[in-house]
Amino acid sequence: MEALCEFQVLSPTSLAGVLEARTAHPQAQLLGGGTDLVVNIRRGIVAPAVLIDMTGVAELRAIRADAQGLEIGASVRLAEVAQHPGVVAHYPVVAEAAASIAGPTHRNMGTVGGNLCLDTRCIFYNQSQWWRSANNHCLKTTGEICHVAPKSRGVCFATFSGDLAPALMTLDAEVDIQHAAGKRTLPLRDLYIGHARHDGSGQGDGKHYLALQPGEFIAAVRVTSTPGLRSGYDKIRIRRSIEYPVAGVAVALRRVGDTLAHLRVAVTGTNPRPVLLEGTEALCGGALDARVFKGLDELVRDQIMSMKTTFTPGHYRRRVAGVLARRLVQRLFAG
Amino acid sequence: MNERPSLSGAAPVSFTLNGIARTVVTAPGERLSEVVRRGLGLTGTKVGCNAGDCGACTVLMDGAQVCACMVAARQAEGRSMVSIEGLAELPLGRALQAAFHRHDAAQCGICTPGMLMAAADVLSRHASPDRQTVMDAMGGVLCRCTGYLKIVDAVLDVAQAGLQTKGSGARPGEAVGQRVLRLDGAPKLTGEALYGDDGAPADALWLKAIRSPHAHARFSLGDLAPFLTRHPGIVRVFTAGDVPGENAFGIYPDLKDQPVFGEGIVRHRGEAVLALAGTRAALEAVQIADLPITWEPLPGLHGVQAALAEGAPAIHAGKPDNVLTRGVVACGQPEAARANAAHIAEGTFETSFVEHAYIEPEAGYARRVGDRMEIHACTQAPMMDRDEVARVLGLAREHVRIVPTACGGGFGGKLDVSLQPMLAVAAWHLDRPVRCVYERIESMASTTKRHPARIRARASCDAAGRLVSYELDGDFNTGAYASWGPTVAGRVPVHAAGPYRVPHVRNRARAVYTNDTPAGAFRGFGVPQAAIAHEALLDDLAEQAGIDRLELRHRNALRAGDTTPTGQVLGASAGLVACLDALRPRWQALLSDAAAFNAWSHALRRGLGIGCMWYGIGNTGLSNPSTMRLTLARDGTLTFWNGAVDIGQGSTTVLTQIAADALGLPVSAFRLVVGDTDVTFDAGKTSASRQTFVSGKAAQLAGEALRTRILRLTNAGPGARLDLDGARLIVADGGEQTVVDLAQLPAAGDGIVLEGVGTFDPPTTPLDAKGQGIPYATYGFAAQIASVDVDLGLGTVKVRRIVAAHDVGRAINPALVEGQIHGGIAQGLGLALMEEFIPGRTENLHDYLIPTFGDMPEIEVHLIEDREPLGPYGAKGIGEPALIPTAPAILGAIRHATGVTIRKVPALPHRVHAALAAAGKAVEF
């Protein structure tokens, strides 16, 4: 048997209750479906004394999806997102991403907030206490160096592998961030700070990957509909279910006549953050031709930086992320 | 002991379970799975991984399937839940159970409760789901036995036919060949079957092994007293010094090289150095760092190349070159013959460690009964466990009793002892029952694997495609301890040239010690690895000779009357030609299909491959007898005393069908006693595809012996019909009818009045220094076709269809044979495409990938019945033959689709992509 970590679970039913619990237990961690966190607790990776169960918070359980917009509370289950007729009809990239996560049991428990904040992963991190104790704990836990990049000088390369984030990022989603004093709104892309730069810019990495301040949490994610937008999600996996993405790609684009009028591409499973490719606007305005694909290749090559954090080599993940992106763009453009 | 973690901060949780309102005091940190199993004693919900990776613990929460191991108990507050124990109360619940039974959708049964809950979820959401919907919606539950397809069939059956529940029974004397429903199936469908962790005496203590996190290290133990003072719930620490007998176990009599507890040195990561016995809560609070163990890590030898390198240190004294054992088969003059051959193919092939991934981790309990030791645990080999435990305790083997629990999958992994010796040592000293269940990580880190192979092979043929020579050098990484290494090294050279007539052969295999996880028995004992090589080389030769791949195999197939490379003349039952004939129309149709598809497809290429195999049934050139016993008691009880363990493959059902027909009474008349070493004879281990052939023959002989006694008693002729009506045995012979009142017959002390015992030991001879002899009495033959689509942009491979033809001699129970084939194909697909155990890395069920529902191809099965005269009603074996051809067929199909040969399995997308890129075949779209 594995060493068992004891924790206390608080189950607030209202937003006020959550804030109260957070004030009382500043070190508490938030619990969604537990499909990742509970496993990590068992592995001794994290040892929170208090968990605040968010799944019963009434204000966070609403989902609204129609031709005007999309708003999903943080405690909405992934299965609900995948099956919601409004999401399927108007925001297919979100429905497809949600439907592709792990397996049915995980989607029935897992929440939108949990998936957006999914802990970054690494083969040196997602291991048992027993394993890590014999392998010099890594930077993301209590160690001094990143075993993936020993010369990284304090930068962690653990990989973000949530599926929902890239999908929502291609729709220019915003997140509502709640804290004791109120609420702030942030573009979803800015939630993820895992740039993993060595330049001392103070940006985050695989260890500090979310732009959340102590006491803050995600209340909802919101999208304003763009008429005529086509979107889709695809990912590489080695088997059909119960697997983190080897690489996942979300694309949203608009076609006007024969012109590519708008393009967003986001990638997961590669960097310490989901990457909304910068520079796709420059590829728009003309036909979908070799120039666009060449440009897209360059953006992937420059911005996707996958390290040996999973059992699949980084260069392969980057390469096939590019292939998936090209295919999705082509398929969506063709309609 | 239904005790749970310490109750500091304990709080009551109220929920509804199976319609009953419950309030349970739960400990902080407790999971719903623990509350249900240990708190409420409902052990129908199984725990396979404790990490949400396997789905065995799936329950319904407010109608939705969830893994109970991932639900913090507090999250169940106010919820309504259903576990397997409440399934029958759900709409369609009983129909699902009946359909699972009817379709043989439960083999070992450990995933079945979770499967049924997932199925109930699917049917509550979709009135008439299609196949894809079922496969998608059940994708959270893993099954390692069935290959999933019969589960899908069962769910669709209920969806389409509603509540229809009729089963198929067999008429008396006509059980053989019938799809008799699994005799031990019902308890697996209700959650009542008791597996290793499902029961123990109430006063049992728990045991936890402390294992080395290092692959190679010296260690010393400090003073344990302060540790024990700090952990009052821990009763005692057991180390090597506490082993009363020999601190060693192993499969071969002369190779007891594996210690129960390491003595100053550990040779692989996961090796046990000591064990703690105490309350569960106390053990759960222990971290390895709490123990006064000083480790001195040493450089390790990883992989055979390191172990065979010049100057490599010896892992075991007495094996200075780290070669555990060598095997050879040589006939003719391969070098000279090859020089004159028209075509030569050669290559180097590599395979990886493969984990059995049975969903039930090792579990059980031991108790001391006077001066005897009793072990209740999941196992494939009770008599071998008995002898090992006796040696470790220093007892006569009669003083050890093994009572197998239901076994939640084995596949070779439960042939070696695991927790039994530790439990025995602890229970012996404490004189108190001691129980243990391995965590998934512990199970994967410490128990045996399939041997990784590095194979160099060369084959040649003449201009007409007739094979001339075959040469193989194979090195098999046996890890830190011998286990079944010698079996692999012995079996591979016999089979390595494939199921073909090859006049000139020189096959050599070595099992090599390393500091990796011990490799042991896994469905096929090295033959699946060797088959990857011979089938790739045959494809090469076919291409060189310009002969269709199936036709080349047909031309070379071993037939009755042919001589094998060991000099054995096959007397009968060599049905490969019939298998290939059965496949030929499908081969041609699927070739056309692939050509048509590829004519317009760009990035997706379709390919077809074929794999053939043969497999010797039973031990290699060694005696492996089985004895079966049937008794009639004076009260009319007909008992089948059967020592063969059913690990899900169905031997309990198959052997009873055979015994029933041999005796002439219906299957339903039998009371079954299975596996208990105190009351059954040695049936040998459940391995080497031997139970149907060897124990089946013994069961037939036992049935005939009892029948002969009855016929003599009544002076009836051989065609007489028997009926059992309470204690009245009615013998009808022509117009004559004799009634025997069993109560009036003289009885032994146990009330037994008539008995039939049968023993069968397949006739073999040991192999000589050149590997010549009769290693097996009979062989299974098979051929499979795989149709795959390869994505040239991504390197991903989707297996679309497998067409399998298997010569099983006689299908005693066609449904169970199909189940073995489906399950073998699933494991073969895993071997080919995704399964790679990396010691110290992929020690869980989401980094180590086994196939899920959605990975399964469509499967067509053709059963070829080329009767084996020695076998029961002509039957041979199927367990291992089912798996062996699949990987070669898939790899051949990848090659056909792309022109690229994959030489290292698994053919993960990045490996396929790299091979495609190297060949200039990768595409950007």
Short mmCIF file of N, CA, C and O in Angstrom, two decimals, chain B residues 493-585:
data_model
loop_
_atom_site.label_atom_id
_atom_site.label_comp_id
_atom_site.label_asym_id
_atom_site.label_seq_id
_atom_site.Cartn_x
_atom_site.Cartn_y
_atom_site.Cartn_z
N PRO B 493 14.63 -21.56 -29.29
CA PRO B 493 15.30 -22.23 -30.42
C PRO B 493 14.41 -23.28 -31.10
O PRO B 493 14.51 -23.46 -32.32
N VAL B 494 13.54 -23.92 -30.35
CA VAL B 494 12.66 -24.93 -30.95
C VAL B 494 11.71 -24.28 -31.95
O VAL B 494 11.46 -24.82 -33.03
N HIS B 495 11.18 -23.09 -31.58
CA HIS B 495 10.13 -22.47 -32.38
C HIS B 495 10.63 -21.41 -33.36
O HIS B 495 9.88 -20.95 -34.20
N ALA B 496 11.90 -21.04 -33.24
CA ALA B 496 12.34 -19.79 -33.87
C ALA B 496 12.31 -19.80 -35.39
O ALA B 496 12.24 -18.75 -36.02
N ALA B 497 12.36 -20.98 -36.00
CA ALA B 497 12.30 -21.02 -37.47
C ALA B 497 10.87 -20.96 -37.98
O ALA B 497 10.63 -21.00 -39.19
N GLY B 498 9.91 -20.87 -37.04
CA GLY B 498 8.52 -20.75 -37.45
C GLY B 498 7.90 -22.09 -37.79
O GLY B 498 8.58 -23.12 -37.80
N PRO B 499 6.62 -22.08 -38.11
CA PRO B 499 5.89 -23.33 -38.34
C PRO B 499 6.13 -23.86 -39.76
O PRO B 499 5.19 -24.11 -40.51
N TYR B 500 7.39 -23.98 -40.09
CA TYR B 500 7.74 -24.28 -41.49
C TYR B 500 8.71 -25.45 -41.57
O TYR B 500 9.42 -25.75 -40.61
N ARG B 501 8.75 -26.05 -42.76
CA ARG B 501 9.75 -27.09 -43.04
C ARG B 501 11.06 -26.39 -43.36
O ARG B 501 11.15 -25.72 -44.39
N VAL B 502 12.01 -26.52 -42.47
CA VAL B 502 13.32 -25.91 -42.73
C VAL B 502 14.37 -27.00 -42.50
O VAL B 502 14.55 -27.43 -41.36
N PRO B 503 15.08 -27.43 -43.53
CA PRO B 503 16.01 -28.54 -43.36
C PRO B 503 17.27 -28.18 -42.59
O PRO B 503 17.87 -29.04 -41.94
N HIS B 504 17.69 -26.93 -42.67
CA HIS B 504 18.96 -26.55 -42.04
C HIS B 504 18.72 -25.43 -41.03
O HIS B 504 18.32 -24.33 -41.42
N VAL B 505 18.98 -25.72 -39.79
CA VAL B 505 18.62 -24.76 -38.74
C VAL B 505 19.75 -24.67 -37.71
O VAL B 505 20.38 -25.67 -37.37
N ARG B 506 20.00 -23.46 -37.25
CA ARG B 506 20.86 -23.29 -36.09
C ARG B 506 20.33 -22.11 -35.30
O ARG B 506 20.54 -20.94 -35.66
N ASN B 507 19.60 -22.41 -34.25
CA ASN B 507 18.98 -21.38 -33.42
C ASN B 507 19.61 -21.41 -32.04
O ASN B 507 19.65 -22.46 -31.40
N ARG B 508 20.08 -20.26 -31.60
CA ARG B 508 20.71 -20.19 -30.28
C ARG B 508 20.09 -19.04 -29.50
O ARG B 508 19.90 -17.94 -30.03
N ALA B 509 19.76 -19.32 -28.26
CA ALA B 509 19.20 -18.27 -27.40
C ALA B 509 19.93 -18.26 -26.07
O ALA B 509 20.37 -19.29 -25.58
N ARG B 510 20.08 -17.08 -25.54
CA ARG B 510 20.68 -16.93 -24.21
C ARG B 510 19.74 -16.12 -23.33
O ARG B 510 19.13 -15.14 -23.79
N ALA B 511 19.64 -16.52 -22.07
CA ALA B 511 18.97 -15.68 -21.07
C ALA B 511 20.07 -15.02 -20.27
O ALA B 511 20.98 -15.70 -19.78
N VAL B 512 19.99 -13.70 -20.17
CA VAL B 512 21.11 -12.92 -19.62
C VAL B 512 20.65 -12.15 -18.38
O VAL B 512 19.63 -11.46 -18.41
N TYR B 513 21.41 -12.31 -17.32
CA TYR B 513 21.13 -11.54 -16.10
C TYR B 513 21.48 -10.06 -16.30
O TYR B 513 22.51 -9.72 -16.90
N THR B 514 20.62 -9.19 -15.76
CA THR B 514 20.90 -7.75 -15.73
C THR B 514 20.39 -7.22 -14.39
O THR B 514 19.85 -7.99 -13.58
N ASN B 515 20.51 -5.93 -14.17
CA ASN B 515 19.90 -5.33 -12.98
C ASN B 515 18.53 -4.74 -13.29
O ASN B 515 18.07 -3.81 -12.62
N ASP B 516 17.88 -5.30 -14.28
CA ASP B 516 16.52 -4.87 -14.59
C ASP B 516 15.51 -5.75 -13.85
O ASP B 516 15.86 -6.74 -13.22
N THR B 517 14.25 -5.38 -13.98
CA THR B 517 13.17 -6.14 -13.34
C THR B 517 13.24 -7.59 -13.81
O THR B 517 13.45 -7.83 -15.00
N PRO B 518 13.06 -8.56 -12.92
CA PRO B 518 13.11 -9.95 -13.38
C PRO B 518 12.07 -10.21 -14.48
O PRO B 518 10.93 -9.74 -14.40
N ALA B 519 12.53 -10.90 -15.51
CA ALA B 519 11.60 -11.30 -16.56
C ALA B 519 11.28 -12.77 -16.35
O ALA B 519 12.15 -13.55 -15.93
N GLY B 520 10.04 -13.14 -16.60
CA GLY B 520 9.63 -14.51 -16.32
C GLY B 520 8.74 -15.05 -17.42
O GLY B 520 9.08 -14.97 -18.60
N ALA B 521 7.61 -15.57 -16.99
CA ALA B 521 6.68 -16.16 -17.95
C ALA B 521 5.69 -15.10 -18.39
O ALA B 521 5.17 -14.36 -17.57
N PHE B 522 5.48 -15.00 -19.67
CA PHE B 522 4.40 -14.16 -20.18
C PHE B 522 3.93 -14.77 -21.49
O PHE B 522 4.63 -14.73 -22.48
N ARG B 523 2.75 -15.32 -21.47
CA ARG B 523 2.01 -15.80 -22.63
C ARG B 523 2.90 -15.95 -23.85
O ARG B 523 3.00 -15.06 -24.69
N GLY B 524 3.56 -17.12 -23.94
CA GLY B 524 4.36 -17.41 -25.12
C GLY B 524 5.83 -17.66 -24.86
O GLY B 524 6.52 -18.14 -25.75
N PHE B 525 6.31 -17.32 -23.65
CA PHE B 525 7.69 -17.69 -23.26
C PHE B 525 8.72 -17.41 -24.36
O PHE B 525 9.48 -18.29 -24.76
N GLY B 526 8.77 -16.21 -24.87
CA GLY B 526 9.80 -15.86 -25.86
C GLY B 526 9.41 -16.12 -27.30
O GLY B 526 10.00 -15.55 -28.22
N VAL B 527 8.42 -16.97 -27.51
CA VAL B 527 8.04 -17.30 -28.88
C VAL B 527 7.42 -16.10 -29.61
O VAL B 527 7.69 -15.90 -30.80
N PRO B 528 6.62 -15.26 -28.94
CA PRO B 528 6.11 -14.08 -29.65
C PRO B 528 7.22 -13.19 -30.18
O PRO B 528 7.12 -12.62 -31.27
N GLN B 529 8.30 -13.06 -29.38
CA GLN B 529 9.42 -12.22 -29.83
C GLN B 529 10.08 -12.87 -31.06
O GLN B 529 10.40 -12.19 -32.04
N ALA B 530 10.30 -14.18 -30.98
CA ALA B 530 10.95 -14.87 -32.09
C ALA B 530 10.08 -14.84 -33.35
O ALA B 530 10.60 -14.78 -34.48
N ALA B 531 8.76 -14.88 -33.16
CA ALA B 531 7.86 -14.88 -34.32
C ALA B 531 7.92 -13.57 -35.09
O ALA B 531 7.74 -13.53 -36.31
N ILE B 532 8.17 -12.47 -34.36
CA ILE B 532 8.32 -11.17 -35.04
C ILE B 532 9.46 -11.26 -36.06
O ILE B 532 9.36 -10.76 -37.18
N ALA B 533 10.55 -11.94 -35.66
CA ALA B 533 11.70 -12.05 -36.55
C ALA B 533 11.40 -12.98 -37.73
O ALA B 533 11.60 -12.61 -38.90
N HIS B 534 10.88 -14.19 -37.46
CA HIS B 534 10.73 -15.12 -38.59
C HIS B 534 9.69 -14.66 -39.59
O HIS B 534 9.82 -14.86 -40.80
N GLU B 535 8.67 -13.98 -39.10
CA GLU B 535 7.65 -13.54 -40.06
C GLU B 535 8.14 -12.34 -40.88
O GLU B 535 7.81 -12.22 -42.06
N ALA B 536 8.95 -11.48 -40.27
CA ALA B 536 9.52 -10.37 -41.06
C ALA B 536 10.45 -10.92 -42.14
O ALA B 536 10.45 -10.44 -43.29
N LEU B 537 11.23 -11.95 -41.79
CA LEU B 537 12.16 -12.50 -42.78
C LEU B 537 11.39 -13.23 -43.88
O LEU B 537 11.79 -13.20 -45.05
N LEU B 538 10.30 -13.89 -43.53
CA LEU B 538 9.51 -14.54 -44.58
C LEU B 538 8.92 -13.53 -45.56
O LEU B 538 8.86 -13.78 -46.77
N ASP B 539 8.48 -12.39 -45.01
CA ASP B 539 7.97 -11.34 -45.90
C ASP B 539 9.07 -10.86 -46.85
O ASP B 539 8.82 -10.63 -48.05
N ASP B 540 10.28 -10.74 -46.29
CA ASP B 540 11.42 -10.36 -47.12
C ASP B 540 11.66 -11.36 -48.25
O ASP B 540 11.85 -10.98 -49.41
N LEU B 541 11.66 -12.63 -47.88
CA LEU B 541 11.91 -13.68 -48.88
C LEU B 541 10.82 -13.70 -49.94
O LEU B 541 11.09 -13.88 -51.13
N ALA B 542 9.58 -13.50 -49.49
CA ALA B 542 8.46 -13.50 -50.45
C ALA B 542 8.66 -12.38 -51.47
O ALA B 542 8.46 -12.57 -52.68
N GLU B 543 9.08 -11.23 -50.95
CA GLU B 543 9.29 -10.09 -51.84
C GLU B 543 10.43 -10.39 -52.83
O GLU B 543 10.31 -10.16 -54.03
N GLN B 544 11.52 -10.94 -52.30
CA GLN B 544 12.66 -11.26 -53.17
C GLN B 544 12.30 -12.29 -54.22
O GLN B 544 12.72 -12.21 -55.37
N ALA B 545 11.53 -13.30 -53.80
CA ALA B 545 11.20 -14.39 -54.71
C ALA B 545 10.00 -14.06 -55.59
O ALA B 545 9.67 -14.82 -56.49
N GLY B 546 9.34 -12.93 -55.28
CA GLY B 546 8.18 -12.56 -56.09
C GLY B 546 7.00 -13.49 -55.88
O GLY B 546 6.24 -13.78 -56.80
N ILE B 547 6.86 -13.95 -54.67
CA ILE B 547 5.76 -14.88 -54.35
C ILE B 547 4.86 -14.21 -53.32
O ILE B 547 5.33 -13.52 -52.41
N ASP B 548 3.57 -14.38 -53.48
CA ASP B 548 2.61 -13.85 -52.52
C ASP B 548 2.96 -14.35 -51.13
O ASP B 548 3.36 -15.49 -50.94
N ARG B 549 2.80 -13.45 -50.14
CA ARG B 549 3.25 -13.79 -48.79
C ARG B 549 2.49 -14.97 -48.19
O ARG B 549 3.06 -15.79 -47.49
N LEU B 550 1.19 -15.03 -48.46
CA LEU B 550 0.43 -16.17 -47.93
C LEU B 550 0.85 -17.46 -48.64
O LEU B 550 1.01 -18.51 -48.00
N GLU B 551 1.04 -17.36 -49.95
CA GLU B 551 1.40 -18.57 -50.71
C GLU B 551 2.77 -19.10 -50.29
O GLU B 551 2.99 -20.31 -50.23
N LEU B 552 3.69 -18.19 -50.01
CA LEU B 552 5.01 -18.63 -49.56
C LEU B 552 4.89 -19.43 -48.26
O LEU B 552 5.53 -20.47 -48.09
N ARG B 553 4.05 -18.94 -47.37
CA ARG B 553 3.86 -19.64 -46.09
C ARG B 553 3.16 -20.98 -46.32
O ARG B 553 3.51 -21.99 -45.70
N HIS B 554 2.20 -20.97 -47.20
CA HIS B 554 1.48 -22.20 -47.52
C HIS B 554 2.45 -23.26 -48.06
O HIS B 554 2.40 -24.42 -47.67
N ARG B 555 3.32 -22.82 -48.91
CA ARG B 555 4.29 -23.72 -49.54
C ARG B 555 5.20 -24.35 -48.50
O ARG B 555 5.61 -25.49 -48.64
N ASN B 556 5.52 -23.61 -47.46
CA ASN B 556 6.50 -24.08 -46.47
C ASN B 556 5.87 -24.66 -45.20
O ASN B 556 6.59 -25.16 -44.34
N ALA B 557 4.56 -24.56 -45.10
CA ALA B 557 3.90 -24.92 -43.83
C ALA B 557 4.20 -26.36 -43.43
O ALA B 557 4.19 -27.27 -44.26
N LEU B 558 4.45 -26.55 -42.14
CA LEU B 558 4.60 -27.90 -41.61
C LEU B 558 3.29 -28.64 -41.75
O LEU B 558 2.21 -28.11 -41.47
N ARG B 559 3.41 -29.88 -42.21
CA ARG B 559 2.24 -30.73 -42.36
C ARG B 559 2.48 -32.02 -41.58
O ARG B 559 3.63 -32.33 -41.24
N ALA B 560 1.42 -32.75 -41.32
CA ALA B 560 1.57 -34.05 -40.66
C ALA B 560 2.53 -34.89 -41.49
O ALA B 560 2.45 -34.93 -42.71
N GLY B 561 3.46 -35.56 -40.82
CA GLY B 561 4.46 -36.36 -41.51
C GLY B 561 5.78 -35.63 -41.69
O GLY B 561 6.81 -36.25 -41.96
N ASP B 562 5.77 -34.30 -41.53
CA ASP B 562 7.01 -33.53 -41.67
C ASP B 562 7.88 -33.68 -40.42
O ASP B 562 7.39 -33.99 -39.33
N THR B 563 9.17 -33.39 -40.63
CA THR B 563 10.12 -33.42 -39.52
C THR B 563 10.45 -31.99 -39.10
O THR B 563 10.73 -31.14 -39.94
N THR B 564 10.42 -31.74 -37.82
CA THR B 564 10.72 -30.41 -37.30
C THR B 564 12.22 -30.26 -37.09
O THR B 564 12.96 -31.26 -37.15
N PRO B 565 12.68 -29.05 -36.80
CA PRO B 565 14.12 -28.86 -36.58
C PRO B 565 14.69 -29.65 -35.41
O PRO B 565 15.89 -29.84 -35.32
N THR B 566 13.86 -30.13 -34.50
CA THR B 566 14.38 -30.97 -33.40
C THR B 566 14.39 -32.45 -33.79
O THR B 566 14.68 -33.30 -32.96
N GLY B 567 14.03 -32.73 -35.03
CA GLY B 567 14.03 -34.12 -35.48
C GLY B 567 12.74 -34.86 -35.17
O GLY B 567 12.63 -36.07 -35.39
N GLN B 568 11.76 -34.14 -34.70
CA GLN B 568 10.47 -34.76 -34.36
C GLN B 568 9.62 -34.89 -35.62
O GLN B 568 9.48 -33.93 -36.38
N VAL B 569 9.06 -36.05 -35.82
CA VAL B 569 8.12 -36.24 -36.93
C VAL B 569 6.72 -35.96 -36.40
O VAL B 569 6.28 -36.56 -35.42
N LEU B 570 6.04 -35.00 -37.05
CA LEU B 570 4.69 -34.65 -36.60
C LEU B 570 3.73 -35.73 -37.06
O LEU B 570 3.55 -35.94 -38.26
N GLY B 571 3.14 -36.41 -36.10
CA GLY B 571 2.29 -37.54 -36.45
C GLY B 571 0.95 -37.10 -37.01
O GLY B 571 0.44 -37.70 -37.96
N ALA B 572 0.40 -36.05 -36.45
CA ALA B 572 -0.96 -35.64 -36.84
C ALA B 572 -1.19 -34.22 -36.34
O ALA B 572 -0.33 -33.64 -35.68
N SER B 573 -2.35 -33.70 -36.68
CA SER B 573 -2.81 -32.43 -36.11
C SER B 573 -1.84 -31.28 -36.34
O SER B 573 -1.41 -30.62 -35.40
N ALA B 574 -1.47 -31.08 -37.58
CA ALA B 574 -0.65 -29.92 -37.94
C ALA B 574 -1.45 -29.13 -38.96
O ALA B 574 -1.32 -29.32 -40.16
N GLY B 575 -2.31 -28.25 -38.46
CA GLY B 575 -3.36 -27.66 -39.31
C GLY B 575 -3.03 -26.30 -39.89
O GLY B 575 -3.94 -25.53 -40.22
N LEU B 576 -1.76 -25.97 -40.08
CA LEU B 576 -1.45 -24.64 -40.61
C LEU B 576 -1.96 -24.47 -42.04
O LEU B 576 -2.48 -23.40 -42.41
N VAL B 577 -1.84 -25.53 -42.84
CA VAL B 577 -2.31 -25.43 -44.23
C VAL B 577 -3.81 -25.13 -44.25
O VAL B 577 -4.28 -24.26 -45.00
N ALA B 578 -4.54 -25.80 -43.38
CA ALA B 578 -5.99 -25.55 -43.31
C ALA B 578 -6.27 -24.12 -42.85
O ALA B 578 -7.21 -23.48 -43.33
N CYS B 579 -5.45 -23.62 -41.93
CA CYS B 579 -5.62 -22.22 -41.48
C CYS B 579 -5.42 -21.27 -42.66
O CYS B 579 -6.22 -20.35 -42.87
N LEU B 580 -4.36 -21.50 -43.42
CA LEU B 580 -4.06 -20.61 -44.55
C LEU B 580 -5.13 -20.72 -45.63
O LEU B 580 -5.51 -19.72 -46.25
N ASP B 581 -5.61 -21.93 -45.85
CA ASP B 581 -6.69 -22.11 -46.83
C ASP B 581 -7.94 -21.34 -46.40
O ASP B 581 -8.63 -20.74 -47.23
N ALA B 582 -8.20 -21.37 -45.10
CA ALA B 582 -9.37 -20.65 -44.59
C ALA B 582 -9.20 -19.15 -44.76
O ALA B 582 -10.18 -18.42 -45.00
N LEU B 583 -7.97 -18.67 -44.64
CA LEU B 583 -7.72 -17.22 -44.72
C LEU B 583 -7.64 -16.72 -46.16
O LEU B 583 -7.85 -15.54 -46.42
N ARG B 584 -7.31 -17.59 -47.09
CA ARG B 584 -6.97 -17.14 -48.44
C ARG B 584 -8.02 -16.23 -49.07
O ARG B 584 -7.69 -15.15 -49.59
N PRO B 585 -9.31 -16.60 -49.04
CA PRO B 585 -10.31 -15.71 -49.66
C PRO B 585 -10.33 -14.33 -49.01
O PRO B 585 -10.47 -13.31 -49.69
#
